[in-house]
Short mmCIF file of C-alpha atoms in Angstrom, two decimals:
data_model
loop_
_atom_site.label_atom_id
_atom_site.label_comp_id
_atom_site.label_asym_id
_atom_site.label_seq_id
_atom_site.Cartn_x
_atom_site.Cartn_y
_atom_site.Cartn_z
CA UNK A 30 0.97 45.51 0.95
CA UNK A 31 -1.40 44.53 3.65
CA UNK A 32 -3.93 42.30 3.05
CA UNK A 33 -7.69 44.06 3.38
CA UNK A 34 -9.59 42.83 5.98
CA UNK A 35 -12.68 41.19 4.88
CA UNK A 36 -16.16 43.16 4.63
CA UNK A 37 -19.25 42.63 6.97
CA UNK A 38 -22.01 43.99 4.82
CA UNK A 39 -24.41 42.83 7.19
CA UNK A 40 -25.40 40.94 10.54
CA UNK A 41 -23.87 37.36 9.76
CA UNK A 42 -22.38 37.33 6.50
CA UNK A 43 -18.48 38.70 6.19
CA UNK A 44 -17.17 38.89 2.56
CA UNK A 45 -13.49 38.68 1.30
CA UNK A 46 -13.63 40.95 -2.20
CA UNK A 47 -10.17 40.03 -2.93
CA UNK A 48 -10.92 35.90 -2.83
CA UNK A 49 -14.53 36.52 -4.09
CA UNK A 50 -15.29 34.36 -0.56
CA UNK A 51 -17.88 34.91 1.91
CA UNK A 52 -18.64 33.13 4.93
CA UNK A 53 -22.63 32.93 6.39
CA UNK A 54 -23.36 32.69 10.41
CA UNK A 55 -26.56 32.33 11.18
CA UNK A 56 -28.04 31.20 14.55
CA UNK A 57 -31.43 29.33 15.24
CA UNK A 58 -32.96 27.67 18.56
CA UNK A 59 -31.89 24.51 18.71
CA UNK A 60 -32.87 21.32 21.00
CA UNK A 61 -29.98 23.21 23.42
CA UNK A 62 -30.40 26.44 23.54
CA UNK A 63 -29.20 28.60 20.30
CA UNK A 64 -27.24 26.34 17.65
CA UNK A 65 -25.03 28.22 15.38
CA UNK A 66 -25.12 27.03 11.69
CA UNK A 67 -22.46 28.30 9.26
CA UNK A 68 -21.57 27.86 5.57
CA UNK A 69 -18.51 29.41 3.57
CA UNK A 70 -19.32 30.15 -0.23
CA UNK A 71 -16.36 30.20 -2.88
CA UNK A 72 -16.56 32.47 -6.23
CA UNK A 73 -19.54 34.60 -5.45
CA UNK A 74 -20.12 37.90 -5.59
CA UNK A 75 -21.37 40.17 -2.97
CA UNK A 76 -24.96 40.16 -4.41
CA UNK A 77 -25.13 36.65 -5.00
CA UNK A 78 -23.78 35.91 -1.03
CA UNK A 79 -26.61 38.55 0.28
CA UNK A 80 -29.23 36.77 -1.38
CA UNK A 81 -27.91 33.19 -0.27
CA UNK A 82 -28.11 35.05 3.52
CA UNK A 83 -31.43 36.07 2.78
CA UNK A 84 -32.67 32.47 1.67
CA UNK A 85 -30.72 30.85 4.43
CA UNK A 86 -32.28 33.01 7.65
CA UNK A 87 -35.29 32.28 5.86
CA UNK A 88 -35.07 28.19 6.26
CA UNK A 89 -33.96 28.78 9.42
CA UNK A 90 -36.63 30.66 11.03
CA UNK A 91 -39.02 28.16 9.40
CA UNK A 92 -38.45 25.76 12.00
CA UNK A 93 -35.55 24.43 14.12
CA UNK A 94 -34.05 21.88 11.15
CA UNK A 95 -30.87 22.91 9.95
CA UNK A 96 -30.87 24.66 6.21
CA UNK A 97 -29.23 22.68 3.33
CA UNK A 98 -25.87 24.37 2.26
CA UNK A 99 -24.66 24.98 -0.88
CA UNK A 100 -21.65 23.22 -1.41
CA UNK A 101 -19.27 23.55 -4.06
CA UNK A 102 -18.50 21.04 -6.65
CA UNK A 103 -16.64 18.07 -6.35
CA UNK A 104 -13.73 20.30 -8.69
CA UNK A 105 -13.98 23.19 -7.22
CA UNK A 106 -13.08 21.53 -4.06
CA UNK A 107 -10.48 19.66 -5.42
CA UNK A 108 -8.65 22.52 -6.95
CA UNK A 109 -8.81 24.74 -4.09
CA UNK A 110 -7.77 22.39 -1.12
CA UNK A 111 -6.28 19.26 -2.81
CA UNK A 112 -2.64 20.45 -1.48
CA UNK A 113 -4.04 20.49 2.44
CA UNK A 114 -5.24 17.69 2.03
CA UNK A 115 -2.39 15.81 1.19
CA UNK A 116 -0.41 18.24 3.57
CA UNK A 117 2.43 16.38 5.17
CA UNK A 118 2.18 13.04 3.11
CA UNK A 119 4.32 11.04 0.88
CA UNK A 120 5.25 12.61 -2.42
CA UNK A 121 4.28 9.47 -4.08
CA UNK A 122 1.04 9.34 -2.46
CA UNK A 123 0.17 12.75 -3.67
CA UNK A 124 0.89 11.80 -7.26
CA UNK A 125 -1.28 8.98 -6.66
CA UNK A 126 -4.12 10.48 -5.44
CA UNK A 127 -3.55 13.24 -8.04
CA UNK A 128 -3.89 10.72 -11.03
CA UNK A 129 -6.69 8.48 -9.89
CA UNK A 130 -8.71 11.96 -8.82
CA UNK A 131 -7.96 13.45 -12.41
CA UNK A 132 -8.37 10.62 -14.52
CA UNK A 133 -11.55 8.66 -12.89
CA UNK A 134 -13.15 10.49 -10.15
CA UNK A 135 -13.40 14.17 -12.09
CA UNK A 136 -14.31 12.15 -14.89
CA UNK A 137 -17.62 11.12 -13.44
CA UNK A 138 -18.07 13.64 -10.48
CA UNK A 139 -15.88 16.65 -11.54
CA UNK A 140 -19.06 19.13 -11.68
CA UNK A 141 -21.31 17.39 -9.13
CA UNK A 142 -22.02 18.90 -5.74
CA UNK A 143 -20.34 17.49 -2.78
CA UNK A 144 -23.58 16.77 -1.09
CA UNK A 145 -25.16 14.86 -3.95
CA UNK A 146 -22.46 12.29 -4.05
CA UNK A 147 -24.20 9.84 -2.68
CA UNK A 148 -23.80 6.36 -1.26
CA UNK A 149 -26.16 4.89 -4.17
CA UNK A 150 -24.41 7.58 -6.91
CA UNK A 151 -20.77 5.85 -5.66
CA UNK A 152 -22.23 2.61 -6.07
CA UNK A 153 -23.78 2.72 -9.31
CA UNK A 154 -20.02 4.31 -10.25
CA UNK A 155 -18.54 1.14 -8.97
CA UNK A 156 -20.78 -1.15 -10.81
CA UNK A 157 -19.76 0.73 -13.94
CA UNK A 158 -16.04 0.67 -13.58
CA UNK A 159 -16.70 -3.18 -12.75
CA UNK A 160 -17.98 -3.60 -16.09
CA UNK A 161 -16.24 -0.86 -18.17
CA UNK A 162 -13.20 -2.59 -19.56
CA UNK A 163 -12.15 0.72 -21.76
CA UNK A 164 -11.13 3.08 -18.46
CA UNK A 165 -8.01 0.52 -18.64
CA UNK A 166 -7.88 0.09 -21.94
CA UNK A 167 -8.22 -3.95 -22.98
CA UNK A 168 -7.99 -5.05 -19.20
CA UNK A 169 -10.31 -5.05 -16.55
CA UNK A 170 -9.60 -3.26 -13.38
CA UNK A 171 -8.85 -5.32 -9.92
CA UNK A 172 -11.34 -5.18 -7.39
CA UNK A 173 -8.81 -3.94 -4.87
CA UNK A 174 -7.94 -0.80 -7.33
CA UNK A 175 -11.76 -0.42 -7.80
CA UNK A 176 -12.31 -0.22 -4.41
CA UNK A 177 -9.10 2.24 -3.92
CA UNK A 178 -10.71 4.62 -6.23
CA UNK A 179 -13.41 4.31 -4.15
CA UNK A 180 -11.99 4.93 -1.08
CA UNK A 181 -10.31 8.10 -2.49
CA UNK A 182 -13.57 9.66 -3.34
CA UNK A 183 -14.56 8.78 0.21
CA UNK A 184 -11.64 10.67 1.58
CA UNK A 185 -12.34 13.93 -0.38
CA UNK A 186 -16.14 14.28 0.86
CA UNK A 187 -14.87 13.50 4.35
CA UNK A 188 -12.08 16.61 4.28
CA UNK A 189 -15.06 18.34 3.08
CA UNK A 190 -16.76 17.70 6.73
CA UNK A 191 -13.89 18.21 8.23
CA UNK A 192 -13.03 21.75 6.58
CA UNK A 193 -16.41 22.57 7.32
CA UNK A 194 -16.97 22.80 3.42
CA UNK A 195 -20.30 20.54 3.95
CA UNK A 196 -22.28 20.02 6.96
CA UNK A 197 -22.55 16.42 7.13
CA UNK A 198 -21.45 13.31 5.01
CA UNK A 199 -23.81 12.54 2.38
CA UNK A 200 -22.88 8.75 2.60
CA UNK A 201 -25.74 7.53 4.49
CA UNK A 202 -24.74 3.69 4.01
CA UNK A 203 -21.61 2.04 3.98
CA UNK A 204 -20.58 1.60 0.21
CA UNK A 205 -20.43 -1.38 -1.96
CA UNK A 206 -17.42 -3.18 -2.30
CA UNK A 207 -15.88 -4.87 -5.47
CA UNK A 208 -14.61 -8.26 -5.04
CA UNK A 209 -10.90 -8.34 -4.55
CA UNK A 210 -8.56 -11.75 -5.13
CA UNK A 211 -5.86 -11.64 -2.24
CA UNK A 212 -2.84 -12.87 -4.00
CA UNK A 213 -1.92 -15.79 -1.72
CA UNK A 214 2.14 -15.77 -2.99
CA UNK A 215 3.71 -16.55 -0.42
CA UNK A 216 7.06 -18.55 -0.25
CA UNK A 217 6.87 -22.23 0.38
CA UNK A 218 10.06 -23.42 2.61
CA UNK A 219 11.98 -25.03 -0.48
CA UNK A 220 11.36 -21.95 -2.63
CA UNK A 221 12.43 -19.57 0.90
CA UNK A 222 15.98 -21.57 1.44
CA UNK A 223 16.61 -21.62 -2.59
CA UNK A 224 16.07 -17.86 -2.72
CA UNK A 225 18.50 -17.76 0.08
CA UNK A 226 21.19 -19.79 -1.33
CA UNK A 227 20.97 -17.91 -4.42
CA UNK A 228 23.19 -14.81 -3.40
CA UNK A 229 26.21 -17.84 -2.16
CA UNK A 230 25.66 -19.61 -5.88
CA UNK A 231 28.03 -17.61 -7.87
CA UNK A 232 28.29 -20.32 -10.70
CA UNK A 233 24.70 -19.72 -11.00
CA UNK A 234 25.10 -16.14 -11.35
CA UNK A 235 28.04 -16.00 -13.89
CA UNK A 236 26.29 -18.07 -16.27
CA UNK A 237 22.88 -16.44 -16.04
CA UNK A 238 25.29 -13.89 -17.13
CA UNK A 239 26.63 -15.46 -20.05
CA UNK A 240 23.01 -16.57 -20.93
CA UNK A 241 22.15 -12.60 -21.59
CA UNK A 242 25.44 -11.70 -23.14
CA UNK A 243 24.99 -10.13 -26.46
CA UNK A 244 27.95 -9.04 -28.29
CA UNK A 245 27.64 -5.28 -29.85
CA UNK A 246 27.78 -4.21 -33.72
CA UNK A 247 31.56 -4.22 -35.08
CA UNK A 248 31.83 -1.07 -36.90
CA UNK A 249 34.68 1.94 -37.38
CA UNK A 250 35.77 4.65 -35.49
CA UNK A 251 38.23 7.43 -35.70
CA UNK A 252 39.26 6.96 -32.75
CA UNK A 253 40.32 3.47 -33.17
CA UNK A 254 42.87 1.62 -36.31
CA UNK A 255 40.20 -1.02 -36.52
CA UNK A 256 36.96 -1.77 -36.58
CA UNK A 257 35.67 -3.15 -32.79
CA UNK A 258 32.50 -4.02 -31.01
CA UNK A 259 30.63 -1.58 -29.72
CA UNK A 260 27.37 -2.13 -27.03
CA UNK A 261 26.84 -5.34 -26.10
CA UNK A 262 26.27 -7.01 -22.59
CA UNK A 263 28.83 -7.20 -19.61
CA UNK A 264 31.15 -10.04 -20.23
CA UNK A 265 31.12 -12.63 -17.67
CA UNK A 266 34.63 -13.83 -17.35
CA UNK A 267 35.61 -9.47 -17.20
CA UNK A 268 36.59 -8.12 -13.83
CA UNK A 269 32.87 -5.64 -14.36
CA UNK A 270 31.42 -9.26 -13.44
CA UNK A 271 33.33 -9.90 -10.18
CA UNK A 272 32.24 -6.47 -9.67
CA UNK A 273 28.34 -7.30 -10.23
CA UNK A 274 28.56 -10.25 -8.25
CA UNK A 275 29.78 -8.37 -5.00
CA UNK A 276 26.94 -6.03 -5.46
CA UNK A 277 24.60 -8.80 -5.98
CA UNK A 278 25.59 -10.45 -2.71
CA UNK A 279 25.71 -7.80 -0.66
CA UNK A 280 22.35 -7.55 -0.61
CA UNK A 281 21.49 -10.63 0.82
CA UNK A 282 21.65 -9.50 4.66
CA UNK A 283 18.76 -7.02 3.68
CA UNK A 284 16.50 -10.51 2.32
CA UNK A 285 17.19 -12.02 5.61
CA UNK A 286 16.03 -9.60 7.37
CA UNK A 287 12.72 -8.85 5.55
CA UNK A 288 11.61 -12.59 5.70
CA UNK A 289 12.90 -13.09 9.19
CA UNK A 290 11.12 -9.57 10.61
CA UNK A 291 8.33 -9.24 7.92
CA UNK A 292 9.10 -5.53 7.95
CA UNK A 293 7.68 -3.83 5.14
CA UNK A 294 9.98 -2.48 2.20
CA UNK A 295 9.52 1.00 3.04
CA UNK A 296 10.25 0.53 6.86
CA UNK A 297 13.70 -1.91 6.17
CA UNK A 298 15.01 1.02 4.06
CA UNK A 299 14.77 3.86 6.74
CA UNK A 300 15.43 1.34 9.54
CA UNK A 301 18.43 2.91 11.69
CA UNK A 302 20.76 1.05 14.24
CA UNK A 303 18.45 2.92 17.30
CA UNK A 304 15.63 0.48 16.37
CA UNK A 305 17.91 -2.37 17.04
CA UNK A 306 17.60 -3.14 20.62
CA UNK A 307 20.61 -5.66 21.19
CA UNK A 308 20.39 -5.82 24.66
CA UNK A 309 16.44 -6.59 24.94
CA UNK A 310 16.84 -8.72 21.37
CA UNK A 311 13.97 -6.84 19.20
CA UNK A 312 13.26 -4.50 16.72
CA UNK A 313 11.44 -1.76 18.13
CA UNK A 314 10.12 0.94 15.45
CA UNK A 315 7.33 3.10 14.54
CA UNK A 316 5.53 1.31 10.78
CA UNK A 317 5.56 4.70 8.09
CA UNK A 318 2.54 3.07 7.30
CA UNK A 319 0.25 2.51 9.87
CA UNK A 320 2.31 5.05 12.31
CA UNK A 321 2.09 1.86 14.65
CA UNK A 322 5.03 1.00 17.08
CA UNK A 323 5.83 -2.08 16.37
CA UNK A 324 8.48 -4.85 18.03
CA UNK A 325 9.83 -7.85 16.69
CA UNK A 326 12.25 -10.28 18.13
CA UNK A 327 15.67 -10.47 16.26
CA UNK A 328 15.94 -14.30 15.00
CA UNK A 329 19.52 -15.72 14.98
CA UNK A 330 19.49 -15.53 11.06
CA UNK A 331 18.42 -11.98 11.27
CA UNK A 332 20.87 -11.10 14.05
CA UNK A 333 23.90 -12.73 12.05
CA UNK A 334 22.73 -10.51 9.18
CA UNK A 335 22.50 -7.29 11.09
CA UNK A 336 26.02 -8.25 12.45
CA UNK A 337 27.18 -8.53 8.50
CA UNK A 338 25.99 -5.61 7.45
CA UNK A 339 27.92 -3.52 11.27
CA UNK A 340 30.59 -4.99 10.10
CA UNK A 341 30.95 -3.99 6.20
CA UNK A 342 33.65 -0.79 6.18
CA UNK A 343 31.19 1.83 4.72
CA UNK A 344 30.85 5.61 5.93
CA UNK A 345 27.25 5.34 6.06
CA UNK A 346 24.98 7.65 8.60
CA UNK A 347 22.87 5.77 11.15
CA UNK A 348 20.83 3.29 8.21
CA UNK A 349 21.14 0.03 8.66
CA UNK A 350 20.69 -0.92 4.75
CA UNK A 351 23.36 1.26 2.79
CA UNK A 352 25.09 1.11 -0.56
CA UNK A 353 29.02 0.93 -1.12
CA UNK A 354 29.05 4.29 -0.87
CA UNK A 355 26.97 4.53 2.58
CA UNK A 356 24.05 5.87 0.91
CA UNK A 357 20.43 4.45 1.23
CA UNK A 358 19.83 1.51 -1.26
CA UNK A 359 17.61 2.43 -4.14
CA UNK A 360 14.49 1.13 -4.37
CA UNK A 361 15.44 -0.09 -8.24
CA UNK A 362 18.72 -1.87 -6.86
CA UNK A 363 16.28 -3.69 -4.16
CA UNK A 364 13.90 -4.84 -6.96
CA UNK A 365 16.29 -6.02 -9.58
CA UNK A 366 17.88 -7.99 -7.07
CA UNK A 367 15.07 -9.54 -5.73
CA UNK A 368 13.90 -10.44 -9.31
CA UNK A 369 17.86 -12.00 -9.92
CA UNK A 370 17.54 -13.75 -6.58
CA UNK A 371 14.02 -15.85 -7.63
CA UNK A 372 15.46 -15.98 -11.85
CA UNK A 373 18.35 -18.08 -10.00
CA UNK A 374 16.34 -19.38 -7.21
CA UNK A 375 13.52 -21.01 -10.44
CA UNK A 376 10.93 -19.24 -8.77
CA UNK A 377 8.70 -18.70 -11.84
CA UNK A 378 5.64 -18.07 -10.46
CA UNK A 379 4.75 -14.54 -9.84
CA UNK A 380 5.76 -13.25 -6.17
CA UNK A 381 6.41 -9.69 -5.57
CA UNK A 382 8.04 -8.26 -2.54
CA UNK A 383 5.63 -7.73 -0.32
CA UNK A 384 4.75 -11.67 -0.06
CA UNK A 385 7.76 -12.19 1.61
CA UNK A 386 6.08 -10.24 4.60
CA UNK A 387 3.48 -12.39 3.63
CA UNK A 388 5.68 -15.60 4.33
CA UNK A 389 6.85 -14.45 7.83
CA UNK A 390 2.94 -14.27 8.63
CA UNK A 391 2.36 -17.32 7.61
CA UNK A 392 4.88 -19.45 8.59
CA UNK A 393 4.31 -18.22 12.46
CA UNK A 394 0.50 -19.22 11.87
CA UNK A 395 1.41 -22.70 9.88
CA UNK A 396 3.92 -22.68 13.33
CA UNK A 397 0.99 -22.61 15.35
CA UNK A 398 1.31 -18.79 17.01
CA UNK A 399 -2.04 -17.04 18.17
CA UNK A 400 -3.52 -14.75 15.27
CA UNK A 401 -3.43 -12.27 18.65
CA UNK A 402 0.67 -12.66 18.56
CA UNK A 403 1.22 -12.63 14.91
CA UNK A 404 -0.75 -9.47 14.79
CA UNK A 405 1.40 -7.95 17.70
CA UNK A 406 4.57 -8.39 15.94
CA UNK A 407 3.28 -7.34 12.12
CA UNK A 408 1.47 -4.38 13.76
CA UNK A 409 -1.70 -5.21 12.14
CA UNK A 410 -4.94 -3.13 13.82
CA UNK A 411 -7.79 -5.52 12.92
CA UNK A 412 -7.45 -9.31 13.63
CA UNK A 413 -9.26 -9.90 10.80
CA UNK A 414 -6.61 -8.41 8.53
CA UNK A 415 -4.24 -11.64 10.57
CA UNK A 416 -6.53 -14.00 9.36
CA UNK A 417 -5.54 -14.07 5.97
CA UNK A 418 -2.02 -15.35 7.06
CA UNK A 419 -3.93 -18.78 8.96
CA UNK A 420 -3.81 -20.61 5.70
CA UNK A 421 -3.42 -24.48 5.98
CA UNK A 422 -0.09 -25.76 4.22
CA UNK A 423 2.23 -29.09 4.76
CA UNK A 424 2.87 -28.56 8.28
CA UNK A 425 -0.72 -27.90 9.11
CA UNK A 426 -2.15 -30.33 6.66
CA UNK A 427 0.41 -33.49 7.79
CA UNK A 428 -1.07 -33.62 11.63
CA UNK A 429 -4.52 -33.60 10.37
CA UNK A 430 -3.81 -36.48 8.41
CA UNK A 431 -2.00 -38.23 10.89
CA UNK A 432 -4.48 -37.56 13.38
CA UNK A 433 -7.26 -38.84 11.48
CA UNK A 434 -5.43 -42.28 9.69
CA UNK A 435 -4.93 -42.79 14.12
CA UNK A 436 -8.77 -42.27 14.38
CA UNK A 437 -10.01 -44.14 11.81
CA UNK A 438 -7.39 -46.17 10.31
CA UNK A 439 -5.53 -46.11 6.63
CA UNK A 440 -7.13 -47.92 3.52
CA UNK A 441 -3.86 -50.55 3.97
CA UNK A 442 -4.12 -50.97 7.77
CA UNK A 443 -7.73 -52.03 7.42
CA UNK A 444 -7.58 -54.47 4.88
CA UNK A 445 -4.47 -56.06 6.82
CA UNK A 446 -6.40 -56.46 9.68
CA UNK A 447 -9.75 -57.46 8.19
CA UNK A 448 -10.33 -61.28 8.84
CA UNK A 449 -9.59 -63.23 5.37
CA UNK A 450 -12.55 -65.14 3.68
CA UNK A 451 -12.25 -68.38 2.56
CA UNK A 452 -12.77 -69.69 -1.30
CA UNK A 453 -16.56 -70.14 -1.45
CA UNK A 454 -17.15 -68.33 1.43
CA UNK A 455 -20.48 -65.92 0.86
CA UNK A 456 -19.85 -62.16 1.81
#
């Protein structure tokens, strides 16, 4: 059946019966010439959107400022255009926004009007969730996932604008931000070749093996004369452990790469053999993230890993980064490795993926590259976010040093070239 065509009851106002949705258009003089102001009501009947015309030509032909609108609540918004907003993202970024919306921001601003969330109201929210240790139970919450919430809320009033929903943003100021501690985990050299030589230390795998080998429960079966072991951990002396180790190392060429490109994870597990420019010797790809083009030059390590992995006899599609079976590497597979690689490597200290992007930053800024050039080849917008990388370690702190022992001299060369006193002598 066709859809009815919505009703025009009268001069500016057309109403949808079927959607209970009407839609005001009312025109005033503005500054130049006629302006045209416009509002769209949800749930209303047709009485209730006549009188709300009524009231609006009213405030408009009291003077040329623009009539407040009636906007809808901060849950009636979200339940009738959450999907376009997320329209064409991630579906892991819609469940995200989905659960911090339902379980913080509804929480404190499910029935209030879009245009009386406020700059102040957001901030006095913030201040609360600062201090409010039982929204996460007995730990506090991060600044940076404070301010995330934050910036979620932000995003909904915007589409709000956008859709026309509201007239203007009511966030007057810029909002307060929570104070957020920038893990600074990067990999030291030492701990960045150990990692490395992890995936070529077999004997170092086999017995990390053996360390978590438990043997399984001895009990009877039908299916068996005697009783035998059942459960238990891989044996590793079996041929399941050759088999382990092969998957363990293959992975290494993908490590190389993200410390020698700084590519993010998402990014090195759709990369495809079109990014890799051989004959110009870069990477040349478009971040998932940022939707940035990007380039970065192919390293000799990184090119002798990109050879390795052309090389490996897989039917795999145009991925760089398959599995044995020429499928794209599971996130899980990546992460378990990685945590194997530091267990072997006696990294012990908490480092997460990411920070090995984090490394290739800032070992090009210890290396003394421009913040302009580092930001070039990590696609980063704002210099500022480059910054963060131009922390001081032994290569940076050892010329200081130097320079400054030159300048004024070390403790040992002074007294060996201070004149000696004689006994008696007075100071």
């Amino acid at each position: 059946m066709a859809r009815r065509k919505p009703r025009k009851p009268a001069r500016g106002l057309s109403y949808d019966a079927a959607t209970r949705t009407a839609k005001i258009s009312v025109y005033i003089k503005g500054r130049k010439g006629r302006a045209r102001l416009r509002q769209t009501l949800h749930d209303v009947s047709l009485e209730e959107a006549e009188k709300v015309l009524v009231e609006f030509r009213a405030r408009a032909n009291r003077g040329n400022s623009r009539p407040s609108i009636i906007a809808p609540t901060l849950r009636e918004f979200y339940d009738r255009y959450f999907d376009l907003v997320m329209e064409g993202r991630r579906p892991s970024t819609v469940e995200g926004y989905r659960m911090v919306i339902e379980h913080y921001v509804l929480e404190t601003f499910g029935e209030t009007r879009l245009s009386d969330i406020t700059t102040g109201a957001v901030n006095l929210w913030v201040k609360e969730l600062i201090q409010d240790r039982r929204l996460h139970g007995k730990r506090p919450l991060a600044g940076a996932t404070i301010n995330g919430y934050a910036n979620v809320l932000r995003a909904l009033v915007n589409h709000a604008v956008r859709f026309d929903i509201i007239e203007e943003s009511p966030f007057k100021r810029s909002l307060e931000r929570a104070d957020e501690n920038k893990p600074k985990n990067e990999l030291t050299e030492e701990e960045s070749a150990a990692f490395l030589r992890a995936f070529r230390d077999r004997k170092a795998f086999l017995a990390d093996l053996r360390s978590r080998h438990r043997s399984g429960a001895v009990t009877s079966s039908t299916r068996f004369k005697a009783p035998r072991a059942f459960g238990g951990g891989r044996r590793w002396d079996s041929p399941t452990a050759a088999e382990l180790w092969a998957h363990f190392r293959a992975l290494r060429p993908f490590f190389v790469v993200a410390l020698t490109t700084g590519l993010r994870l998402g990014d090195l597990c759709r990369l495809s053999w079109e990014n890799v420019r051989w004959k110009e010797g870069w990477i040349q790809l478009v971040m998932e993230k940022t939707k940035r083009e990007v380039i970065v030059p192919i390293a000799a390590p990184c090119a002798a890993a990109l050879r390795e992995c052309q090389s490996r006899p897989v039917v795999g599609g145009e991925l760089v980064f398959v599995d044995e079976g020429g499928l794209p590497l599971s996130i899980t597979r990546i992460r378990r490795t990685f945590a194997l690689a530091k267990k072997l490597a006696g990294i012990t200290r908490k480092v997460r993926f990411h920070d090995l992007r984090h490394t290739y930053g800032s070992s090009l800024a210890s290396d003394g590259l421009s913040l302009a050039i580092i930001g070039k080849v990590m696609g980063h917008a704002d210099q500022a976010t480059t910054a963060r990388y131009a922390r001081p370690d032994q290569r940076v702190l050892d010329p200081v040093r130097k320079s400054m022992d030159d300048r004024y001299g070390s403790p040992r060369r002074s007294r060996r070239s201070s004149p000696r006193r004689t006994k008696g002598a007075k100071p």
